[in-house]
Coordinates of C-alpha atoms in Angstrom, one line a residue:
M153 CA 173.7 74.5 65.2
Y154 CA 174.0 78.3 65.3
L155 CA 171.3 78.7 62.7
V156 CA 168.9 76.5 64.7
Q157 CA 169.6 78.5 67.9
T158 CA 169.0 81.7 66.0
L159 CA 165.7 80.5 64.6
L160 CA 164.5 79.3 68.0
F161 CA 165.4 82.7 69.5
L162 CA 163.5 84.5 66.7
L163 CA 160.5 82.2 67.3
F164 CA 160.7 82.9 71.0
L165 CA 160.6 86.7 70.3
F166 CA 157.7 86.3 67.9
F167 CA 155.5 84.3 70.4
A168 CA 156.5 86.6 73.2
A169 CA 155.3 89.6 71.2
Q170 CA 152.0 87.8 70.4
S171 CA 151.3 87.3 74.1
A172 CA 152.6 90.6 75.6
P173 CA 150.0 93.1 76.7
I174 CA 149.2 96.0 74.5
S175 CA 152.0 98.6 74.9
L176 CA 153.3 101.8 73.4
N177 CA 155.0 101.2 70.1
P178 CA 158.8 101.5 70.6
E179 CA 159.1 102.9 67.0
N180 CA 156.5 105.7 67.7
P181 CA 155.0 105.9 71.2
H182 CA 152.1 107.9 69.9
Y183 CA 150.7 104.6 68.8
F184 CA 150.4 101.1 70.2
L185 CA 152.0 97.7 69.7
Y186 CA 149.6 94.8 70.0
H187 CA 150.2 91.2 69.1
G188 CA 153.4 92.3 67.4
K189 CA 151.7 94.8 65.1
P190 CA 151.2 98.6 65.2
A191 CA 147.7 99.5 66.4
I192 CA 145.3 102.4 66.6
L193 CA 142.2 101.7 68.7
I194 CA 138.7 102.6 67.6
G195 CA 135.5 101.7 69.4
S196 CA 131.8 102.5 69.9
T197 CA 131.1 101.6 73.5
E198 CA 128.0 101.0 75.6
H199 CA 127.7 103.3 78.6
Y200 CA 130.3 101.3 80.6
G201 CA 128.0 99.0 82.6
S202 CA 128.6 95.8 80.7
L203 CA 130.5 94.3 83.7
L204 CA 128.5 95.5 86.7
N205 CA 125.0 95.1 85.1
L206 CA 123.9 91.5 85.5
D207 CA 121.2 91.9 82.9
F208 CA 123.7 92.9 80.2
D209 CA 124.8 90.1 77.8
Y210 CA 128.5 91.0 77.3
K211 CA 129.1 87.9 75.1
T212 CA 126.7 89.2 72.4
Y213 CA 128.0 92.7 72.9
L214 CA 131.7 91.8 72.4
S215 CA 131.0 89.5 69.4
T216 CA 128.9 92.2 67.8
L217 CA 131.7 94.7 68.3
K218 CA 134.1 92.4 66.4
K219 CA 131.5 91.8 63.7
D220 CA 131.1 95.6 63.3
G221 CA 134.9 96.1 63.0
M222 CA 135.4 97.7 66.4
I223 CA 138.6 96.8 68.3
M224 CA 138.2 98.5 71.7
A225 CA 135.6 99.0 74.4
R226 CA 135.5 101.0 77.7
V227 CA 134.1 99.4 80.8
W228 CA 133.9 100.5 84.4
S229 CA 134.9 98.4 87.4
G230 CA 131.7 98.8 89.5
T231 CA 133.0 101.2 92.2
Y232 CA 130.6 103.8 90.5
R233 CA 127.2 103.2 89.1
E234 CA 124.1 105.2 88.1
L235 CA 120.4 104.9 87.8
N236 CA 118.3 104.5 84.7
L237 CA 117.7 108.0 83.2
T238 CA 120.7 109.5 85.0
F239 CA 121.8 112.4 82.7
G240 CA 118.7 111.6 80.6
I241 CA 120.1 108.3 79.3
F242 CA 117.4 105.9 78.3
N243 CA 118.0 102.3 79.2
N244 CA 121.2 103.3 80.9
T245 CA 123.5 100.2 81.2
L246 CA 125.2 101.9 84.1
G247 CA 121.9 101.9 85.9
P248 CA 121.0 98.3 86.6
A249 CA 117.6 97.2 87.8
P250 CA 117.2 96.7 91.6
N251 CA 119.2 93.7 92.8
R252 CA 121.0 93.4 89.5
Y253 CA 124.1 95.4 90.4
L254 CA 127.3 93.4 90.7
S255 CA 130.0 95.0 92.9
P256 CA 133.5 93.9 93.6
W257 CA 132.5 93.7 97.3
A258 CA 130.3 91.0 98.7
R259 CA 126.9 91.7 100.2
S260 CA 126.5 91.4 103.9
S261 CA 123.6 89.9 105.9
Q262 CA 122.5 93.3 107.0
C263 CA 119.7 95.3 105.3
C264 CA 119.5 97.6 103.4
Y265 CA 121.4 98.9 100.3
K266 CA 120.1 102.1 98.8
D267 CA 118.9 100.4 95.6
G268 CA 117.8 97.0 96.8
G269 CA 119.3 94.0 98.7
N270 CA 121.7 94.0 101.6
K271 CA 124.5 96.4 102.4
F272 CA 128.1 95.6 101.4
D273 CA 130.9 94.2 103.4
L274 CA 134.1 96.0 102.1
S275 CA 136.3 93.4 103.8
Q276 CA 135.0 90.7 101.6
W277 CA 135.1 90.2 97.8
D278 CA 132.3 89.0 95.7
Q279 CA 133.8 86.0 93.8
N280 CA 130.9 86.1 91.3
Y281 CA 132.2 89.6 90.3
F282 CA 135.7 88.4 89.7
S283 CA 134.5 85.4 87.8
R284 CA 132.5 87.7 85.6
L285 CA 135.4 90.1 85.2
K286 CA 137.7 87.3 84.0
D287 CA 135.1 85.8 81.6
F288 CA 134.5 89.3 80.3
L289 CA 138.1 90.0 79.6
G290 CA 138.6 86.5 78.1
T291 CA 135.6 86.9 75.8
A292 CA 137.0 90.3 74.7
Q293 CA 140.3 88.7 74.1
Q294 CA 138.7 86.0 71.9
N295 CA 137.0 88.8 69.9
D296 CA 140.2 90.9 69.5
V297 CA 138.7 93.7 71.6
V298 CA 141.0 95.8 73.8
I299 CA 139.4 96.9 77.0
N300 CA 139.9 100.2 78.7
L301 CA 139.1 99.2 82.3
G302 CA 138.2 102.2 84.3
L303 CA 138.8 101.9 88.1
F304 CA 136.9 104.9 89.4
S305 CA 134.7 107.8 88.3
R306 CA 133.8 111.1 89.6
F307 CA 130.6 111.2 91.6
Y308 CA 128.7 114.0 89.9
T309 CA 126.0 114.4 92.4
Q310 CA 125.2 113.4 96.0
Q311 CA 122.5 111.0 94.6
L312 CA 125.2 109.1 92.8
W313 CA 127.6 109.0 95.7
D314 CA 124.6 107.7 97.8
L315 CA 124.6 104.6 95.5
S316 CA 128.3 103.7 96.1
P317 CA 129.3 100.8 98.3
M318 CA 132.0 103.1 99.7
N319 CA 129.4 105.4 101.2
A320 CA 128.8 104.6 104.9
I321 CA 125.0 104.3 104.3
N322 CA 125.7 101.3 102.1
N323 CA 128.4 99.3 104.0
I324 CA 128.7 97.7 107.4
N325 CA 132.4 98.7 107.8
G326 CA 131.9 102.2 109.1
V327 CA 133.9 103.9 106.3
G328 CA 132.9 106.7 104.0
V329 CA 131.1 108.6 106.8
N330 CA 130.0 112.3 106.3
I331 CA 131.8 112.6 102.9
S332 CA 130.4 114.8 100.2
C333 CA 130.4 113.6 96.6
D334 CA 133.1 116.2 95.7
N335 CA 135.6 115.0 98.4
V336 CA 135.8 111.2 97.9
Y337 CA 139.1 111.1 95.9
S338 CA 141.5 112.6 98.4
L339 CA 144.2 111.2 100.6
L340 CA 142.5 113.0 103.4
Q341 CA 139.8 110.3 103.4
K342 CA 141.7 108.1 105.7
S343 CA 139.0 105.4 106.1
L344 CA 138.6 105.0 102.3
I345 CA 142.2 104.9 101.2
P346 CA 142.8 101.3 102.5
I347 CA 139.6 100.1 100.9
M348 CA 140.6 101.7 97.6
Q349 CA 144.1 100.3 97.8
S350 CA 142.9 96.8 98.5
F351 CA 140.5 97.0 95.6
I352 CA 143.1 98.2 93.2
E353 CA 145.5 95.5 94.2
K354 CA 142.8 92.9 93.8
I355 CA 141.5 93.8 90.4
V356 CA 145.0 94.4 89.0
T357 CA 146.0 91.0 90.2
E358 CA 142.9 89.3 88.9
A359 CA 143.2 90.9 85.4
N360 CA 147.0 90.5 85.1
Q361 CA 146.9 87.4 82.8
F362 CA 145.1 89.3 80.0
D363 CA 147.0 91.1 77.3
N364 CA 144.0 93.0 75.9
L365 CA 143.5 95.8 78.5
F366 CA 144.8 98.9 80.0
F367 CA 143.8 100.6 83.2
E368 CA 142.1 104.0 83.4
V369 CA 142.6 105.7 86.8
I370 CA 139.5 107.8 87.0
N371 CA 136.8 109.1 84.7
E372 CA 136.6 112.9 84.5
P373 CA 138.8 113.6 87.6
S374 CA 137.9 117.2 88.4
T375 CA 137.2 116.2 92.0
A376 CA 140.3 114.0 92.4
T377 CA 143.4 115.5 93.9
P378 CA 146.8 115.0 92.1
E379 CA 148.1 113.2 95.2
W380 CA 145.2 110.7 95.1
T381 CA 145.8 110.1 91.4
D382 CA 149.5 109.4 92.1
F383 CA 148.4 107.0 94.8
V384 CA 146.3 105.0 92.4
I385 CA 149.0 104.9 89.8
D386 CA 151.7 103.9 92.3
T387 CA 149.4 101.1 93.6
I388 CA 148.9 99.7 90.1
V389 CA 152.6 99.8 89.3
N390 CA 153.7 98.4 92.7
T391 CA 151.1 95.6 92.4
E392 CA 152.2 94.7 88.9
S393 CA 155.9 94.8 89.9
K394 CA 155.3 91.4 91.6
L395 CA 153.2 90.0 88.6
P396 CA 154.2 88.6 85.2
Q397 CA 152.4 91.2 83.0
K398 CA 152.8 95.0 82.9
H399 CA 149.8 97.1 81.6
L400 CA 149.5 100.6 80.3
I401 CA 147.9 103.3 82.5
S402 CA 145.6 105.9 81.2
Q403 CA 144.9 109.3 82.7
N404 CA 141.8 111.3 81.8
Q405 CA 143.5 114.8 81.8
G406 CA 144.7 116.3 85.1
V407 CA 148.3 116.7 86.2
L408 CA 150.2 114.1 84.2
N409 CA 152.0 111.4 86.2
P410 CA 155.3 110.2 84.5
K411 CA 154.1 106.6 84.8
T412 CA 151.1 107.4 82.6
S413 CA 151.2 106.0 79.0
I414 CA 147.9 107.3 77.7
Y415 CA 146.6 110.8 78.0
S416 CA 142.8 110.9 77.5
F417 CA 140.4 113.6 76.6
H418 CA 136.6 113.6 76.3
D419 CA 135.0 115.1 73.2
G420 CA 138.5 115.7 72.0
T421 CA 139.6 118.2 69.4
P422 CA 142.6 118.4 67.0
K423 CA 144.0 121.1 69.3
N424 CA 144.1 118.6 72.2
V425 CA 146.3 116.3 70.1
K426 CA 148.5 119.2 68.9
D427 CA 149.0 120.6 72.4
S428 CA 149.8 117.1 73.9
Y429 CA 151.8 115.6 71.1
H430 CA 155.1 116.6 72.7
L431 CA 154.4 114.2 75.6
N432 CA 155.4 111.3 73.3
I433 CA 152.7 109.0 74.6
A434 CA 149.3 107.9 73.2
I435 CA 146.7 110.6 73.0
S436 CA 143.1 109.3 73.4
D437 CA 139.7 110.6 72.8
G438 CA 138.2 108.4 75.4
E439 CA 134.5 109.5 75.1
T440 CA 132.3 111.3 72.7
G441 CA 128.6 112.0 72.9
F442 CA 126.0 114.5 73.9
A443 CA 126.2 116.1 70.4
G444 CA 122.8 114.8 69.3
P445 CA 121.7 111.5 67.7
Y446 CA 123.2 112.0 64.3
D447 CA 126.2 110.0 63.0
V448 CA 127.9 112.9 61.3
A449 CA 129.0 114.5 64.5
Y450 CA 130.8 111.4 65.8
R451 CA 132.1 110.2 62.5
T452 CA 133.8 113.6 61.7
Q453 CA 135.1 113.8 65.3
G454 CA 136.7 110.4 64.9
W455 CA 138.3 111.2 61.6
Q456 CA 139.7 114.6 62.8
W457 CA 141.1 112.9 65.9
V458 CA 142.9 110.1 64.1
I459 CA 144.3 112.3 61.2
S460 CA 145.5 114.7 63.8
G461 CA 147.7 112.0 65.4
G462 CA 145.4 110.5 68.0
A463 CA 145.8 106.9 69.0
T464 CA 142.4 105.9 70.3
Y465 CA 138.9 107.1 69.5
D466 CA 135.9 105.7 71.5
N467 CA 132.4 106.8 70.8
L468 CA 129.7 106.6 73.5
D469 CA 127.1 104.5 71.7
Y470 CA 123.6 104.3 73.2
S471 CA 122.4 101.6 70.9
W472 CA 123.6 99.1 73.3
T473 CA 121.1 98.2 76.1
A474 CA 120.5 95.3 78.4
A475 CA 117.5 94.4 76.2
R476 CA 119.4 94.9 72.9
P477 CA 123.1 93.8 73.6
D478 CA 123.5 93.5 69.8
G479 CA 123.5 97.3 69.6
T480 CA 120.3 97.9 67.6
A481 CA 118.2 99.8 70.2
C482 CA 119.1 103.3 69.1
C483 CA 118.1 106.1 69.6
P484 CA 115.5 108.5 70.9
V485 CA 115.9 111.9 69.1
N486 CA 115.5 113.6 72.5
G487 CA 118.3 111.5 74.1
P488 CA 121.8 112.8 74.7
S489 CA 123.6 111.0 72.0
G490 CA 123.4 108.5 69.1
G491 CA 125.1 105.3 67.9
G492 CA 124.1 102.1 66.1
P493 CA 125.2 99.7 63.4
E494 CA 125.5 102.4 60.7
L495 CA 127.8 104.6 62.8
R496 CA 129.9 101.6 63.7
K497 CA 130.2 100.8 60.0
Q498 CA 131.5 104.3 59.3
L499 CA 134.0 104.1 62.2
A500 CA 135.2 100.8 60.8
I501 CA 135.8 102.5 57.5
L502 CA 138.0 105.0 59.3
L503 CA 140.0 102.2 60.9
N504 CA 140.4 100.3 57.7
F505 CA 141.5 103.5 55.9
I506 CA 144.3 104.3 58.5
N507 CA 145.4 100.6 58.5
R508 CA 146.3 100.9 54.8
F509 CA 149.2 103.1 55.8
D510 CA 152.5 102.6 57.6
F511 CA 151.1 105.0 60.3
V512 CA 153.6 104.1 62.9
H513 CA 156.1 106.2 60.8
M514 CA 153.7 109.0 60.2
A515 CA 153.0 112.3 62.1
P516 CA 150.9 115.5 61.7
D517 CA 152.1 117.2 58.5
Q518 CA 151.8 121.0 58.0
E519 CA 153.8 121.2 54.8
T520 CA 152.4 119.0 52.1
V521 CA 149.1 120.7 51.5
T522 CA 150.2 124.2 50.6
N523 CA 146.7 125.6 49.8
F524 CA 143.1 124.6 49.7
N525 CA 139.8 126.1 48.5
P526 CA 137.4 126.8 50.1
P527 CA 139.5 128.2 52.8
H528 CA 137.0 127.7 55.6
A529 CA 137.2 123.9 55.2
W530 CA 139.0 121.8 57.9
V531 CA 141.9 119.9 56.4
G532 CA 144.1 117.5 58.3
V533 CA 147.2 115.7 57.1
L534 CA 149.1 112.8 58.5
G535 CA 152.4 112.3 56.6
H536 CA 155.0 109.6 56.4
K537 CA 158.5 110.7 57.6
A538 CA 159.9 109.3 54.3
K539 CA 157.5 111.5 52.3
T540 CA 155.9 108.4 50.6
Q541 CA 152.4 108.3 52.1
W542 CA 149.8 110.9 53.2
A543 CA 146.4 110.4 54.8
I544 CA 144.3 113.5 54.4
Y545 CA 140.8 114.3 55.8
V546 CA 138.5 117.2 54.9
N547 CA 135.2 118.3 56.4
Q548 CA 133.1 121.5 56.8
T549 CA 132.5 121.7 53.0
T550 CA 131.1 119.7 50.1
S551 CA 134.0 119.9 47.7
I552 CA 137.6 120.9 47.8
S553 CA 140.6 121.8 45.8
L554 CA 143.9 120.8 47.4
T555 CA 147.3 122.0 46.3
V556 CA 150.0 119.5 47.3
Q557 CA 153.8 119.7 47.1
V558 CA 155.5 116.3 47.1
P559 CA 159.0 115.2 46.1
S560 CA 159.7 115.3 42.4
G561 CA 160.9 112.3 40.3
Y562 CA 158.1 109.9 41.4
V563 CA 154.6 109.0 40.5
Y564 CA 151.8 109.2 43.1
D565 CA 148.4 107.5 43.3
A566 CA 145.6 109.5 44.8
Q567 CA 142.3 108.0 45.9
W568 CA 139.3 109.9 47.3
L569 CA 137.4 107.9 49.9
N570 CA 133.7 108.4 50.9
P571 CA 133.7 108.0 54.7
I572 CA 130.1 107.0 54.7
T573 CA 130.1 104.2 52.1
G574 CA 133.8 103.2 52.1
N575 CA 133.9 103.5 48.4
F576 CA 136.7 105.3 46.5
D577 CA 134.8 107.7 44.4
K578 CA 137.7 109.1 42.4
R579 CA 141.2 107.9 41.6
E580 CA 144.1 109.6 39.7
S581 CA 147.8 109.5 39.4
F582 CA 150.2 112.4 39.1
S583 CA 153.9 113.3 39.0
G584 CA 155.8 114.8 41.9
G585 CA 156.2 118.5 42.5
V586 CA 153.3 120.9 42.9
Y587 CA 149.9 119.5 41.9
V588 CA 146.2 120.4 42.4
L589 CA 143.8 117.7 43.4
N590 CA 140.1 118.3 42.9
S591 CA 137.7 116.2 45.0
P592 CA 134.5 114.6 43.8
P593 CA 131.4 116.1 45.4
F594 CA 130.6 114.8 48.9
A595 CA 128.0 115.2 51.6
A596 CA 130.0 116.4 54.6
D597 CA 133.5 115.0 54.5
V598 CA 136.0 113.2 52.4
A599 CA 139.3 111.4 52.9
L600 CA 142.3 111.3 50.5
S601 CA 145.0 108.7 50.3
I602 CA 148.3 109.7 48.5
I603 CA 150.9 106.9 48.1
R604 CA 154.1 107.0 46.1
R605 CA 154.8 104.3 43.7
G606 CA 157.8 102.1 44.0

């Protein structure tokens, strides 16, 4: 009888872990626990409009992400939107065509919204929006894609603020009057705070059943006050205190709130990871882009981030458009960024490489590689605490010689991975102690796996 009870209890714990929302890994909070397994999240996301843009086929998008080996996507709630060609972005998914913008708030019977259709009634929800939200999250769940759901974004210009339903020119509720784009996210905006609070409570409640998401407070929050950020986080936490599921909260830099679980950078560098590692939470590179149309910039940035100890890497991929939701539209050379199937293949190689390791027990390692030549190369090492596994990445050169020092008395297998093809171009074994490993020639970067036998 005791054995049966024990087995039933273990089965309960197993299925509970499978259904629990993504969380920080209790063995190492720099990484995630998802469906009972350690996780690092890598994605290559459209420009965040897949929910609010009615012309965007998110089912094709999400299934293509899965096919291409991506396991996360970033999407914005609809409190912020853009126009086509905002920031020079061709076929901008955040810039829906007139009358194709879906907001959390219902349209009123009163004309006229800035970009077509009637003004918004901020006291009423658009049920079509929340139906689309739930179907979006459910489709992502079916495709094993974790969603970074952004609640708000900085309004970069007055033109963009003039598109917001929260601006008085676009609603019938008399809120958001005489506010500049730089002053929206402040507790001083007494008319907007109840609107924002009601929205946060609503979307957090509607999304609560899903295990494949976390909430991002605000994108690029330079115009948000710390007090306002705390208000948003407290509203999320207080709302979920009455609900079954508890989700992680991501902050895009700023003054860190103790309830935050993910600290996010844009165009992150290894130094960002190093300087934030002591926080003992997940460190995210939540957006890359604007470095030209070529894959190498975003591939190498992803590798450097992950090998430095980062938990998420999400590239901003302009190959996704409303006309090409399969991600094959890319990319004008004079556009701000790149993307496409080939880059996603290369990022999937990174994810597959790191998943070969027991990475939840690994950390940045400054001791194992004692010397390298040429000295101008960038070399990053993620090492296992038991000194049994090392993931090494090199770029800014076309060949390298690495001197490693590993525990004596064991045999180690070394494999050099081509990050473009996914092929192991060279394999060798060596005995512990000090040993020099010479790479095969490579185009721009190379990865090295060292694993102890036995």
